[in-house]
Coordinates of C-alpha atoms in Angstrom, one line a residue:
Chain G
M6 CA -40.3 -29.7 8.3
K7 CA -36.0 -30.4 8.2
K8 CA -36.6 -30.4 12.0
M9 CA -39.1 -32.4 12.4
I10 CA -36.7 -35.3 10.0
F11 CA -33.9 -34.5 12.1
R12 CA -34.9 -34.4 15.6
N13 CA -35.5 -37.8 16.3
R14 CA -32.4 -39.0 14.7
N15 CA -29.1 -40.0 16.4
Q16 CA -26.7 -37.2 16.8
L17 CA -23.7 -38.3 18.5
L18 CA -21.6 -38.8 15.4
P19 CA -21.9 -35.3 14.1
W20 CA -20.7 -34.3 17.7
L21 CA -17.7 -36.6 17.4
M22 CA -17.3 -35.1 14.2
L23 CA -17.2 -31.8 15.7
L24 CA -14.9 -32.8 18.6
G25 CA -12.0 -32.9 16.6
S26 CA -12.1 -30.3 15.1
F27 CA -13.5 -28.2 18.2
A28 CA -10.5 -29.6 20.5
G29 CA -7.7 -28.7 18.1
F30 CA -9.7 -25.4 17.6
C31 CA -10.0 -24.8 20.8
L32 CA -6.4 -26.0 21.9
F33 CA -4.1 -23.8 19.5
Y34 CA -6.2 -20.9 18.9
L35 CA -8.7 -20.0 21.5
V36 CA -7.7 -20.7 24.5
P37 CA -4.2 -19.4 24.2
F38 CA -5.7 -16.9 22.5
V39 CA -7.6 -15.7 25.9
V40 CA -5.0 -16.4 27.8
S41 CA -3.0 -13.6 26.0
F42 CA -5.4 -11.8 27.1
F43 CA -3.4 -11.9 30.7
Y44 CA -0.3 -10.6 29.2
S45 CA -2.2 -7.4 27.8
V46 CA -3.0 -6.4 31.4
V47 CA 0.3 -6.7 33.0
D48 CA 3.4 -4.6 33.0
H49 CA 5.8 -6.8 32.1
P50 CA 5.6 -10.6 30.5
I51 CA 7.6 -12.7 33.1
H52 CA 6.5 -11.8 37.5
G53 CA 4.3 -8.5 36.0
A54 CA 2.1 -6.7 38.0
F55 CA -1.4 -6.2 36.6
C56 CA -1.4 -2.3 35.2
G57 CA -5.8 -2.7 34.0
L58 CA -5.8 -0.8 30.3
Q59 CA -2.6 1.0 30.9
N60 CA -0.7 -1.1 27.5
Y61 CA -3.9 -0.2 25.7
K62 CA -3.4 3.4 26.7
E63 CA 0.2 3.1 25.4
L64 CA -0.9 1.8 22.3
L65 CA -3.4 4.1 21.5
R66 CA -0.6 6.7 21.6
N67 CA 2.1 5.0 20.2
P68 CA 3.4 6.8 17.1
Y69 CA 4.8 3.5 15.6
F70 CA 1.3 1.5 16.3
L71 CA -1.1 4.2 14.8
R72 CA 1.1 4.4 11.8
G73 CA 0.8 1.0 11.2
L74 CA -2.6 1.0 11.4
K75 CA -3.0 4.0 9.5
N76 CA -1.1 2.7 6.7
T77 CA -2.5 -0.7 6.7
V78 CA -6.2 0.8 6.9
A79 CA -4.8 2.5 3.9
F80 CA -3.3 -1.0 1.7
M81 CA -7.1 -2.4 2.1
A82 CA -9.3 0.9 1.4
V83 CA -7.9 0.8 -1.6
S84 CA -6.6 -2.9 -2.6
I85 CA -9.6 -4.8 -1.3
P86 CA -12.3 -3.2 -3.8
L87 CA -9.7 -2.5 -6.4
N88 CA -8.3 -6.1 -6.5
M89 CA -12.0 -7.8 -6.4
V90 CA -13.2 -5.3 -9.6
L91 CA -9.9 -6.1 -11.4
S92 CA -10.9 -10.4 -10.3
L93 CA -14.5 -10.1 -12.2
I94 CA -13.4 -8.3 -15.0
V95 CA -10.6 -10.9 -15.9
A96 CA -12.6 -13.8 -14.7
L97 CA -15.7 -12.3 -17.0
V98 CA -12.9 -12.1 -20.0
I99 CA -12.2 -15.7 -19.6
H100 CA -15.6 -17.1 -18.7
N101 CA -16.4 -15.8 -22.4
M102 CA -13.7 -16.6 -24.3
K103 CA -13.5 -19.2 -26.6
R104 CA -10.4 -20.4 -27.2
Y105 CA -8.3 -22.0 -24.9
P106 CA -9.9 -20.1 -21.5
K107 CA -8.0 -23.0 -19.3
Y108 CA -4.5 -21.5 -20.1
F109 CA -5.1 -18.0 -20.1
G110 CA -6.5 -18.9 -16.1
L111 CA -3.8 -20.5 -15.6
V112 CA -1.6 -17.7 -16.5
F113 CA -3.2 -15.6 -13.9
L114 CA -3.2 -18.4 -11.2
I115 CA 0.7 -18.9 -11.4
P116 CA 1.9 -15.9 -9.2
L117 CA -0.1 -18.1 -6.1
A118 CA 3.0 -20.9 -7.1
I119 CA 5.7 -18.6 -7.2
P120 CA 7.5 -19.1 -4.1
S121 CA 7.2 -15.4 -2.1
A122 CA 11.2 -15.1 -2.2
T123 CA 11.2 -15.2 -6.1
S124 CA 7.8 -13.0 -6.2
A125 CA 9.6 -10.5 -4.2
F126 CA 13.0 -10.5 -5.8
F127 CA 11.6 -10.6 -9.4
W128 CA 9.9 -7.0 -7.7
E129 CA 12.7 -5.3 -5.8
S130 CA 14.3 -6.1 -9.5
F131 CA 12.1 -3.9 -11.2
W132 CA 11.0 -1.2 -9.1
G133 CA 14.7 -0.6 -7.3
L134 CA 16.8 2.4 -7.8
H135 CA 19.1 0.2 -10.4
G136 CA 15.7 -1.9 -11.7
T137 CA 14.2 -2.6 -14.6
F138 CA 11.8 0.7 -14.7
N139 CA 14.2 3.0 -14.2
K140 CA 16.1 1.4 -16.9
F141 CA 12.6 2.1 -19.1
L142 CA 12.7 5.0 -17.9
S143 CA 15.9 6.6 -18.0
S144 CA 15.7 5.9 -22.1
Y145 CA 13.4 9.2 -22.2
H146 CA 16.0 10.6 -19.7
I147 CA 14.1 10.6 -16.9
N148 CA 15.7 9.7 -13.4
G149 CA 14.4 7.3 -11.5
F150 CA 14.7 6.8 -7.5
D151 CA 13.6 3.9 -5.6
W152 CA 10.0 3.9 -5.7
R153 CA 9.9 1.4 -3.5
N154 CA 10.8 3.4 -0.2
S155 CA 9.5 6.8 -2.2
E156 CA 6.3 8.6 -1.4
Y157 CA 5.2 5.7 -3.9
G158 CA 6.3 2.9 -1.9
M159 CA 2.6 1.7 -1.2
I160 CA 1.6 2.2 -4.8
V161 CA 4.0 0.0 -5.5
M162 CA 2.9 -3.0 -2.8
I163 CA -0.6 -2.7 -4.4
I164 CA 0.7 -3.7 -7.8
I165 CA 2.5 -6.7 -6.8
F166 CA -0.5 -7.2 -4.0
I167 CA -3.3 -6.8 -7.1
W168 CA -0.5 -8.8 -9.5
K169 CA -0.5 -12.0 -6.7
N170 CA -4.3 -12.3 -6.0
V171 CA -6.6 -11.4 -8.8
G172 CA -5.9 -15.3 -9.8
Y173 CA -7.0 -16.4 -6.9
N174 CA -10.9 -14.0 -6.9
M175 CA -10.5 -15.2 -10.6
A176 CA -11.0 -18.4 -10.2
L177 CA -13.9 -18.2 -7.3
Y178 CA -15.6 -16.2 -9.9
M179 CA -15.6 -18.1 -12.8
S180 CA -16.9 -21.3 -10.4
G181 CA -19.6 -18.4 -9.6
L182 CA -20.0 -17.7 -13.4
S183 CA -20.3 -20.9 -14.4
S184 CA -23.0 -21.9 -12.2
I185 CA -25.2 -19.3 -13.3
P186 CA -27.7 -20.7 -15.8
K187 CA -27.3 -20.1 -19.2
Q188 CA -31.5 -19.8 -20.5
Y189 CA -30.9 -17.0 -17.9
Y190 CA -29.2 -15.0 -20.8
A191 CA -30.8 -16.9 -23.8
Y192 CA -34.4 -15.5 -22.6
A193 CA -32.9 -11.5 -22.1
D194 CA -31.3 -11.9 -25.5
V195 CA -34.7 -12.8 -26.7
E196 CA -36.3 -9.5 -24.8
G197 CA -33.9 -7.9 -26.6
A198 CA -31.9 -6.5 -23.4
G199 CA -28.4 -5.7 -23.5
I200 CA -24.8 -6.2 -22.4
W201 CA -25.3 -4.2 -19.1
W202 CA -28.4 -5.0 -18.4
K203 CA -27.5 -8.3 -19.0
F204 CA -25.0 -7.6 -16.6
R205 CA -26.9 -5.8 -13.9
N206 CA -29.3 -8.2 -13.5
I207 CA -28.1 -11.3 -14.2
T208 CA -24.4 -11.6 -13.2
W209 CA -24.4 -9.7 -10.7
V210 CA -27.2 -10.4 -8.8
Y211 CA -26.5 -14.6 -8.9
L212 CA -22.8 -13.6 -8.2
T213 CA -24.1 -11.9 -4.5
P214 CA -23.1 -15.1 -2.2
T215 CA -19.6 -15.4 -4.1
T216 CA -18.7 -11.6 -3.8
F217 CA -18.7 -12.5 -0.2
L218 CA -16.7 -15.3 -0.2
V219 CA -14.6 -13.0 -2.2
L220 CA -14.4 -10.2 -0.2
I221 CA -13.4 -12.7 3.1
M222 CA -10.8 -14.0 0.7
T223 CA -9.1 -10.9 -0.5
F224 CA -9.5 -9.8 3.3
V225 CA -7.7 -12.5 4.4
N226 CA -4.9 -12.5 1.5
S227 CA -4.7 -8.4 1.6
F228 CA -2.8 -9.7 6.0
K229 CA -0.6 -12.1 3.6
I230 CA 0.5 -10.0 1.9
F231 CA 2.9 -8.8 4.2
K232 CA 5.1 -12.1 3.7
E233 CA 6.6 -10.1 0.3
I234 CA 6.5 -6.8 1.9
Y235 CA 8.4 -7.9 4.5
I236 CA 11.1 -9.9 2.1
I237 CA 11.3 -6.3 0.4
T238 CA 11.2 -3.6 3.0
G239 CA 12.6 -5.8 5.7
E240 CA 12.3 -5.1 9.7
F241 CA 12.5 -1.4 9.2
P242 CA 10.5 -0.2 6.3
P243 CA 10.2 3.9 5.3
E244 CA 7.1 5.1 7.0
G245 CA 4.7 4.8 4.4
L246 CA 5.1 1.5 4.8
Y247 CA 4.9 0.9 8.2
V248 CA 1.9 -1.7 8.8
L249 CA 0.9 -3.2 11.8
Q250 CA 2.1 -6.5 11.3
H251 CA 6.0 -4.9 11.2
Y252 CA 4.6 -3.5 14.5
M253 CA 3.6 -6.7 15.7
N254 CA 6.5 -8.6 14.5
N255 CA 9.1 -6.2 16.0
M256 CA 7.2 -6.7 19.7
F257 CA 7.4 -10.8 19.4
L258 CA 11.0 -10.3 18.2
S259 CA 11.9 -8.0 21.0
L260 CA 10.0 -10.3 23.4
N261 CA 7.2 -7.7 24.3
Y262 CA 4.2 -9.6 24.9
P263 CA 2.1 -7.5 27.2
K264 CA 2.1 -4.7 23.9
L265 CA 2.0 -7.6 21.5
A266 CA -1.0 -8.8 22.9
G267 CA -2.8 -5.5 23.5
A268 CA -2.2 -5.0 19.8
V269 CA -3.9 -8.2 18.9
Y270 CA -6.9 -7.9 20.7
I271 CA -7.2 -3.8 19.2
L272 CA -7.3 -5.5 16.1
T273 CA -9.1 -8.4 16.6
I274 CA -12.1 -5.8 18.1
A275 CA -11.4 -3.7 14.7
I276 CA -11.9 -6.5 12.3
A277 CA -14.7 -8.3 14.3
L278 CA -17.0 -5.5 14.3
P279 CA -17.1 -4.8 10.7
V280 CA -17.7 -8.8 10.2
A281 CA -20.2 -9.2 12.6
C282 CA -22.3 -6.7 10.3
L283 CA -21.6 -8.1 7.6
F284 CA -22.6 -11.7 8.1
R285 CA -25.7 -9.6 9.4
S286 CA -26.5 -8.5 6.3
E287 CA -25.3 -11.1 4.2
R288 CA -27.6 -13.6 6.0
K289 CA -30.4 -10.6 5.8
L290 CA -29.8 -10.7 2.2
S291 CA -29.8 -14.2 1.6
K292 CA -33.2 -14.8 3.4
D293 CA -34.6 -11.9 1.1
L294 CA -33.6 -13.8 -1.6
H295 CA -35.2 -17.2 -0.5
D296 CA -38.5 -15.5 0.6
Chain W
M16 CA -8.2 -4.3 -30.0
G17 CA -8.9 -6.0 -26.3
Y18 CA -7.8 -9.1 -27.2
V19 CA -4.7 -7.2 -28.2
L20 CA -4.4 -5.5 -24.4
F21 CA -5.7 -9.0 -22.4
L22 CA -2.6 -10.7 -24.5
L23 CA -0.3 -7.9 -23.3
I24 CA -1.5 -8.4 -19.8
V25 CA -0.7 -11.9 -19.7
I26 CA 2.5 -11.7 -21.0
L27 CA 3.4 -9.0 -18.4
Y28 CA 1.6 -11.6 -15.8
M29 CA 4.1 -14.2 -16.9
T30 CA 7.0 -12.1 -16.9
P31 CA 8.7 -12.8 -13.0
L32 CA 8.1 -16.4 -13.9
I33 CA 9.7 -16.1 -17.2
V34 CA 13.0 -14.0 -16.1
T35 CA 13.1 -16.6 -13.2
F36 CA 13.2 -19.8 -15.3
A37 CA 15.6 -17.9 -18.5
G38 CA 17.6 -16.8 -15.2
S39 CA 18.7 -20.6 -14.0
F40 CA 19.7 -21.8 -16.8
M41 CA 22.6 -19.2 -16.9
S42 CA 25.7 -19.4 -15.2
S43 CA 26.1 -18.0 -12.5
R44 CA 28.9 -15.5 -13.6
E45 CA 25.9 -13.9 -16.5
V46 CA 23.5 -14.1 -13.6
E47 CA 25.5 -11.8 -11.5
K48 CA 26.6 -10.0 -15.0
H49 CA 23.0 -8.8 -15.3
Y50 CA 21.7 -8.4 -11.1
S51 CA 24.5 -7.4 -9.5
V52 CA 24.7 -3.8 -10.9
G53 CA 24.2 -0.6 -8.4
G54 CA 27.3 0.8 -5.9
I55 CA 28.1 4.4 -7.5
Q56 CA 27.2 4.4 -10.8
D57 CA 23.4 5.7 -11.5
D58 CA 23.6 4.8 -15.2
E59 CA 23.9 1.1 -14.6
F60 CA 20.6 -1.2 -14.6
I61 CA 19.6 -4.5 -13.8
D62 CA 19.2 -6.1 -17.1
M63 CA 16.3 -8.9 -16.6
N64 CA 17.6 -11.0 -19.6
V65 CA 15.7 -13.5 -21.0
I66 CA 17.8 -14.8 -23.4
P67 CA 21.1 -16.8 -21.8
E68 CA 24.0 -16.1 -24.0
K69 CA 25.1 -19.8 -22.9
V70 CA 22.5 -22.2 -21.8
T71 CA 23.8 -24.1 -19.0
L72 CA 23.1 -26.8 -16.5
S73 CA 25.3 -25.9 -13.9
Q74 CA 23.0 -23.9 -11.1
Y75 CA 20.3 -26.6 -11.3
A76 CA 23.7 -29.4 -10.9
E77 CA 24.9 -27.4 -8.1
L78 CA 21.0 -27.5 -6.7
L79 CA 20.3 -31.2 -7.2
F80 CA 23.7 -33.1 -7.4
E81 CA 26.7 -31.0 -5.9
S82 CA 25.0 -30.5 -2.4
P83 CA 22.8 -32.9 -1.0
V84 CA 21.3 -29.8 1.6
Y85 CA 19.0 -28.3 -1.0
L86 CA 17.2 -32.1 -2.0
N87 CA 17.3 -32.3 1.9
M88 CA 14.9 -28.8 2.4
F89 CA 12.8 -29.7 -0.2
W90 CA 12.2 -32.8 1.4
N91 CA 11.2 -31.1 4.1
S92 CA 8.9 -28.6 2.6
V93 CA 7.1 -32.2 2.3
K94 CA 6.9 -33.6 5.2
I95 CA 5.3 -30.0 6.6
T96 CA 3.1 -29.9 3.9
V97 CA 1.7 -33.1 2.9
P98 CA 0.7 -34.2 6.4
I99 CA -1.0 -30.9 7.3
V100 CA -3.4 -30.9 3.8
I101 CA -4.1 -34.5 4.5
G102 CA -5.4 -33.5 8.6
Q103 CA -7.0 -30.3 7.0
I104 CA -9.1 -32.0 4.7
A105 CA -10.2 -35.1 7.4
V106 CA -10.6 -32.4 10.5
S107 CA -12.7 -29.4 8.4
T108 CA -14.6 -32.4 6.1
L109 CA -15.6 -34.0 9.5
A110 CA -17.0 -30.9 11.5
A111 CA -18.3 -28.8 7.8
Y112 CA -20.6 -32.1 8.2
A113 CA -21.2 -31.6 11.7
F114 CA -22.1 -28.0 11.2
T115 CA -24.2 -28.6 8.3
V116 CA -26.5 -31.2 10.1
L117 CA -26.2 -30.0 13.9
K118 CA -29.0 -28.0 15.1
F119 CA -28.0 -26.4 18.4
K120 CA -28.2 -23.2 19.7
G121 CA -25.3 -21.0 19.1
K122 CA -23.9 -22.8 16.3
E123 CA -24.0 -19.8 14.5
R124 CA -21.5 -18.2 16.8
L125 CA -19.2 -20.8 17.3
F126 CA -18.7 -20.4 13.3
F127 CA -18.5 -17.0 13.5
L128 CA -15.5 -17.5 16.4
Y129 CA -14.4 -19.8 12.9
I130 CA -14.0 -17.3 10.9
M131 CA -12.9 -14.9 13.2
V132 CA -9.5 -16.8 14.1
M133 CA -9.6 -17.2 10.3
L134 CA -9.9 -13.8 9.6
L135 CA -6.5 -12.8 11.5
P136 CA -2.9 -12.0 10.4
L137 CA -0.8 -14.5 10.8
Q138 CA 1.5 -12.4 13.0
V139 CA -1.5 -12.5 15.5
T140 CA -2.1 -16.3 15.7
L141 CA 1.3 -17.0 15.9
M142 CA 2.1 -15.3 19.4
P143 CA -1.1 -18.2 20.7
N144 CA 1.1 -21.1 18.5
Y145 CA 4.2 -20.4 20.1
M146 CA 2.5 -20.4 23.6
V147 CA 1.2 -23.5 23.0
A148 CA 4.2 -25.5 21.4
D149 CA 5.6 -24.2 24.5
W150 CA 3.4 -25.8 26.5
L151 CA 3.6 -28.9 24.6
D152 CA 7.0 -29.0 24.4
I153 CA 7.3 -29.4 20.6
T154 CA 8.8 -26.2 19.0
D155 CA 12.5 -27.0 16.6
T156 CA 9.8 -30.1 15.7
Y157 CA 7.6 -29.8 12.4
L158 CA 4.6 -30.7 15.1
A159 CA 4.6 -26.6 16.0
I160 CA 3.3 -25.7 12.2
I161 CA 1.8 -29.2 11.3
L162 CA -0.9 -29.4 14.1
P163 CA -2.1 -25.4 14.3
G164 CA -1.8 -25.6 10.4
I165 CA -4.5 -29.1 10.6
F166 CA -6.6 -27.1 12.8
N167 CA -6.8 -24.2 10.8
P168 CA -10.3 -22.6 10.7
F169 CA -10.0 -22.5 6.9
G170 CA -10.9 -25.9 5.9
V171 CA -13.9 -25.4 7.9
F172 CA -15.3 -22.6 6.4
L173 CA -14.6 -23.0 3.1
L174 CA -15.9 -27.0 3.0
R175 CA -19.1 -25.5 4.9
Q176 CA -19.8 -23.2 1.4
F177 CA -20.1 -26.1 -0.5
M178 CA -21.7 -28.3 1.6
K179 CA -24.8 -25.6 2.0
S180 CA -24.9 -25.5 -1.5
I181 CA -26.3 -29.5 -1.6
P182 CA -29.8 -29.3 -1.3
D183 CA -31.6 -30.4 2.1
A184 CA -33.7 -33.3 -0.4
Y185 CA -31.0 -35.3 -0.5
I186 CA -29.6 -36.1 3.3
E187 CA -33.9 -36.2 4.0
A188 CA -34.2 -38.6 1.4
A189 CA -31.2 -40.7 2.9
Q190 CA -33.1 -40.4 6.2
I191 CA -36.1 -41.5 4.8
D192 CA -34.2 -44.9 3.6
G193 CA -32.7 -45.4 7.3
A194 CA -29.4 -44.6 6.2
G195 CA -27.6 -43.0 9.5
H196 CA -24.7 -40.0 9.3
G197 CA -22.0 -42.2 8.7
R198 CA -23.5 -43.7 5.7
I199 CA -24.4 -40.1 4.7
F200 CA -21.1 -38.8 5.1
C201 CA -19.1 -41.2 3.3
F202 CA -21.8 -41.9 0.3
I203 CA -23.6 -38.7 -0.4
I204 CA -22.0 -36.2 0.9
V205 CA -18.1 -36.4 0.2
P206 CA -18.6 -37.9 -3.9
M207 CA -20.5 -34.0 -3.8
I208 CA -18.2 -32.3 -2.4
K209 CA -15.1 -33.6 -4.3
P210 CA -14.0 -31.0 -5.8
G211 CA -14.5 -28.3 -2.6
I212 CA -12.0 -31.0 -1.5
A213 CA -10.3 -30.8 -4.1
A214 CA -9.7 -26.6 -3.7
T215 CA -9.4 -26.5 -0.1
A216 CA -6.3 -29.0 -0.2
M217 CA -5.0 -27.0 -3.2
L218 CA -5.2 -23.4 -1.8
T219 CA -3.8 -25.1 1.5
L220 CA -1.3 -26.8 -0.2
L221 CA -0.1 -23.4 -1.7
D222 CA -0.5 -21.7 1.3
Y223 CA 1.9 -23.6 3.2
W224 CA 4.0 -24.6 0.8
N225 CA 5.2 -21.0 1.0
L226 CA 5.5 -20.5 4.7
V227 CA 8.5 -17.9 5.4
D228 CA 6.9 -16.8 9.2
Q229 CA 6.0 -19.9 10.6
A230 CA 9.7 -21.6 10.3
V231 CA 11.3 -18.2 11.0
I232 CA 9.7 -18.5 14.9
F233 CA 9.4 -22.5 15.4
I234 CA 12.6 -23.9 13.3
Q235 CA 15.9 -23.0 14.9
D236 CA 17.7 -25.8 13.4
T237 CA 19.3 -24.8 9.4
Q238 CA 18.8 -28.7 8.5
K239 CA 15.1 -28.7 9.3
Q240 CA 14.5 -25.7 7.5
P241 CA 11.8 -25.8 4.4
L242 CA 13.6 -24.8 1.0
S243 CA 11.0 -21.8 0.9
L244 CA 12.5 -20.2 3.8
F245 CA 16.5 -20.6 2.5
L246 CA 14.9 -19.1 -1.0
A247 CA 14.0 -16.0 1.0
Q248 CA 17.2 -16.3 3.0
I249 CA 19.5 -16.3 0.2
N250 CA 22.7 -14.2 -0.2
S251 CA 22.9 -12.0 -3.1
G252 CA 25.6 -13.6 -4.6
E253 CA 23.5 -17.0 -5.4
T254 CA 21.1 -15.4 -6.9
G255 CA 21.9 -18.0 -10.0
L256 CA 20.9 -20.7 -7.1
A257 CA 17.8 -19.2 -6.2
F258 CA 16.5 -18.9 -10.0
A259 CA 17.1 -22.5 -9.8
G260 CA 15.8 -23.1 -6.7
S261 CA 12.4 -21.3 -7.3
C262 CA 11.8 -23.2 -10.2
F263 CA 12.8 -26.4 -9.0
Y264 CA 10.2 -25.1 -6.0
A265 CA 7.3 -23.9 -8.0
A266 CA 6.9 -26.6 -10.7
P267 CA 5.0 -28.9 -8.4
M268 CA 2.4 -26.5 -7.7
L269 CA 2.4 -25.1 -11.0
L270 CA 1.8 -28.6 -12.1
I271 CA -1.1 -29.4 -9.7
L272 CA -2.4 -25.7 -10.5
L273 CA -2.2 -27.1 -14.5
Y274 CA -4.2 -30.1 -13.5
G275 CA -6.6 -29.0 -10.4
Q276 CA -7.9 -25.8 -11.6
E277 CA -11.0 -27.5 -13.2
H278 CA -11.5 -28.7 -9.9
L279 CA -10.8 -25.4 -8.3
K280 CA -13.5 -24.2 -11.4
Q281 CA -16.5 -27.0 -10.0
G282 CA -15.6 -27.1 -7.3
I283 CA -16.9 -23.3 -5.8
A284 CA -19.0 -23.5 -9.0
I285 CA -21.6 -25.4 -6.4
T286 CA -21.4 -22.5 -3.5
G287 CA -23.1 -19.9 -6.6
I288 CA -26.5 -21.9 -5.7
K289 CA -26.8 -22.0 -2.3
G290 CA -29.4 -24.0 -0.6

């Protein structure tokens, strides 16, 4: 039905509409991205000779690169699911609030508006050797240490990440929640369904598309938290906090483009494969929902 | 019990803002007394005092009146973010519409490319951006930040999600009535996804308002730096000034969030019901 109507339409205008975005997308992202592949197969950024996969081999043996990769994966494996669950809980609480949901919602959005440097400064003052957290501990006669540079550094970063991003996901979930027809809950109440049943069979089912969106945005934001991490830890963080972006930043600053380009491609492939699977399953799922 | 816990979390959440806000009304001497601790003694701690001994506007006076530098940097931030937000919305709304109505082979693949680029961390796209800025000879100008910002695939992704939720019947009915794509876009699609546009604009604005890395790499001239970069590089002796600067810089964003929150909610609300 839809196809029949669209077929005979003048499609020139939509193509033009796409063209603007596509041209810019190619010029600023796609073309240089492809060009940078050539950097990854030469041994020197200027007048380099072709060296095949040498850079890739070296990268996969480079302890710094591997450490960054390991820490990045560990950070994401904990912080992404944790953030999604907490955001959903906060969204559910605020959604069901009778009074002032707007202002409570705003509270969780505040961290997005605070400049990165300011929140970094606050968290440094909180977790540092002379920080507020240790002050609290000392009142119980516990000797603190610099939490950022300890084995707990990763936990500190995860807390900062959660603090900053729960609001973002909460907003996405709240909109998903407000789109669920209220009658469904009313029917369930008539049938005498419990809270957990309603969540499993109504809320969670209807939030599926939102959850995909939240997952993608959390992934994007889990890279963005590097801005704060970098301000707090600087160029040379302790081992446990050295993430991939540190490695890339350092390669960029030392103008080592072949290594940087190699790292870019390895990371891109590492992201593309799971995301492609995710999208395939999403399309299947949404097809199943509609059939 | 649940409410008490929730209230406690809310207070914890606001602490950074409260501490910063309170600090901005202290004299620099008082701020240094609270925050410049450490050195040899281990039993001295930072004191995040939220009640100033004496309230003073001296930090704000320095920020706003005594030197034109800071206000100028604030203005630089405006000059970077406003064109990005406007350009991003214009380009992305058009492209999202095209993605919705066009049927061509490889459309989903092309869209997947957009999403891929969106997912890559900034450190990955900075090098391509830098290369292009070099070719176009726009380094050390705002264009080096603005142009990649405008063509950031994020807007296309988010707005397409909104448009997906508009039932096809709307577009089909308009077409049967003889409306072309131009009219459908202007009079049906744009009004319907206004909340989505507001949400995209707001998220783009928040993102670029607090940019740091792009400015470090593209803008060498200190006169041209945005205030967000200055706040990231401020000296430890100027904590009080940093507090006032932070409040001054965050205020417009907080206002926009307060008024825009409803849009954010409705905006993404439509995405729930996919067509």
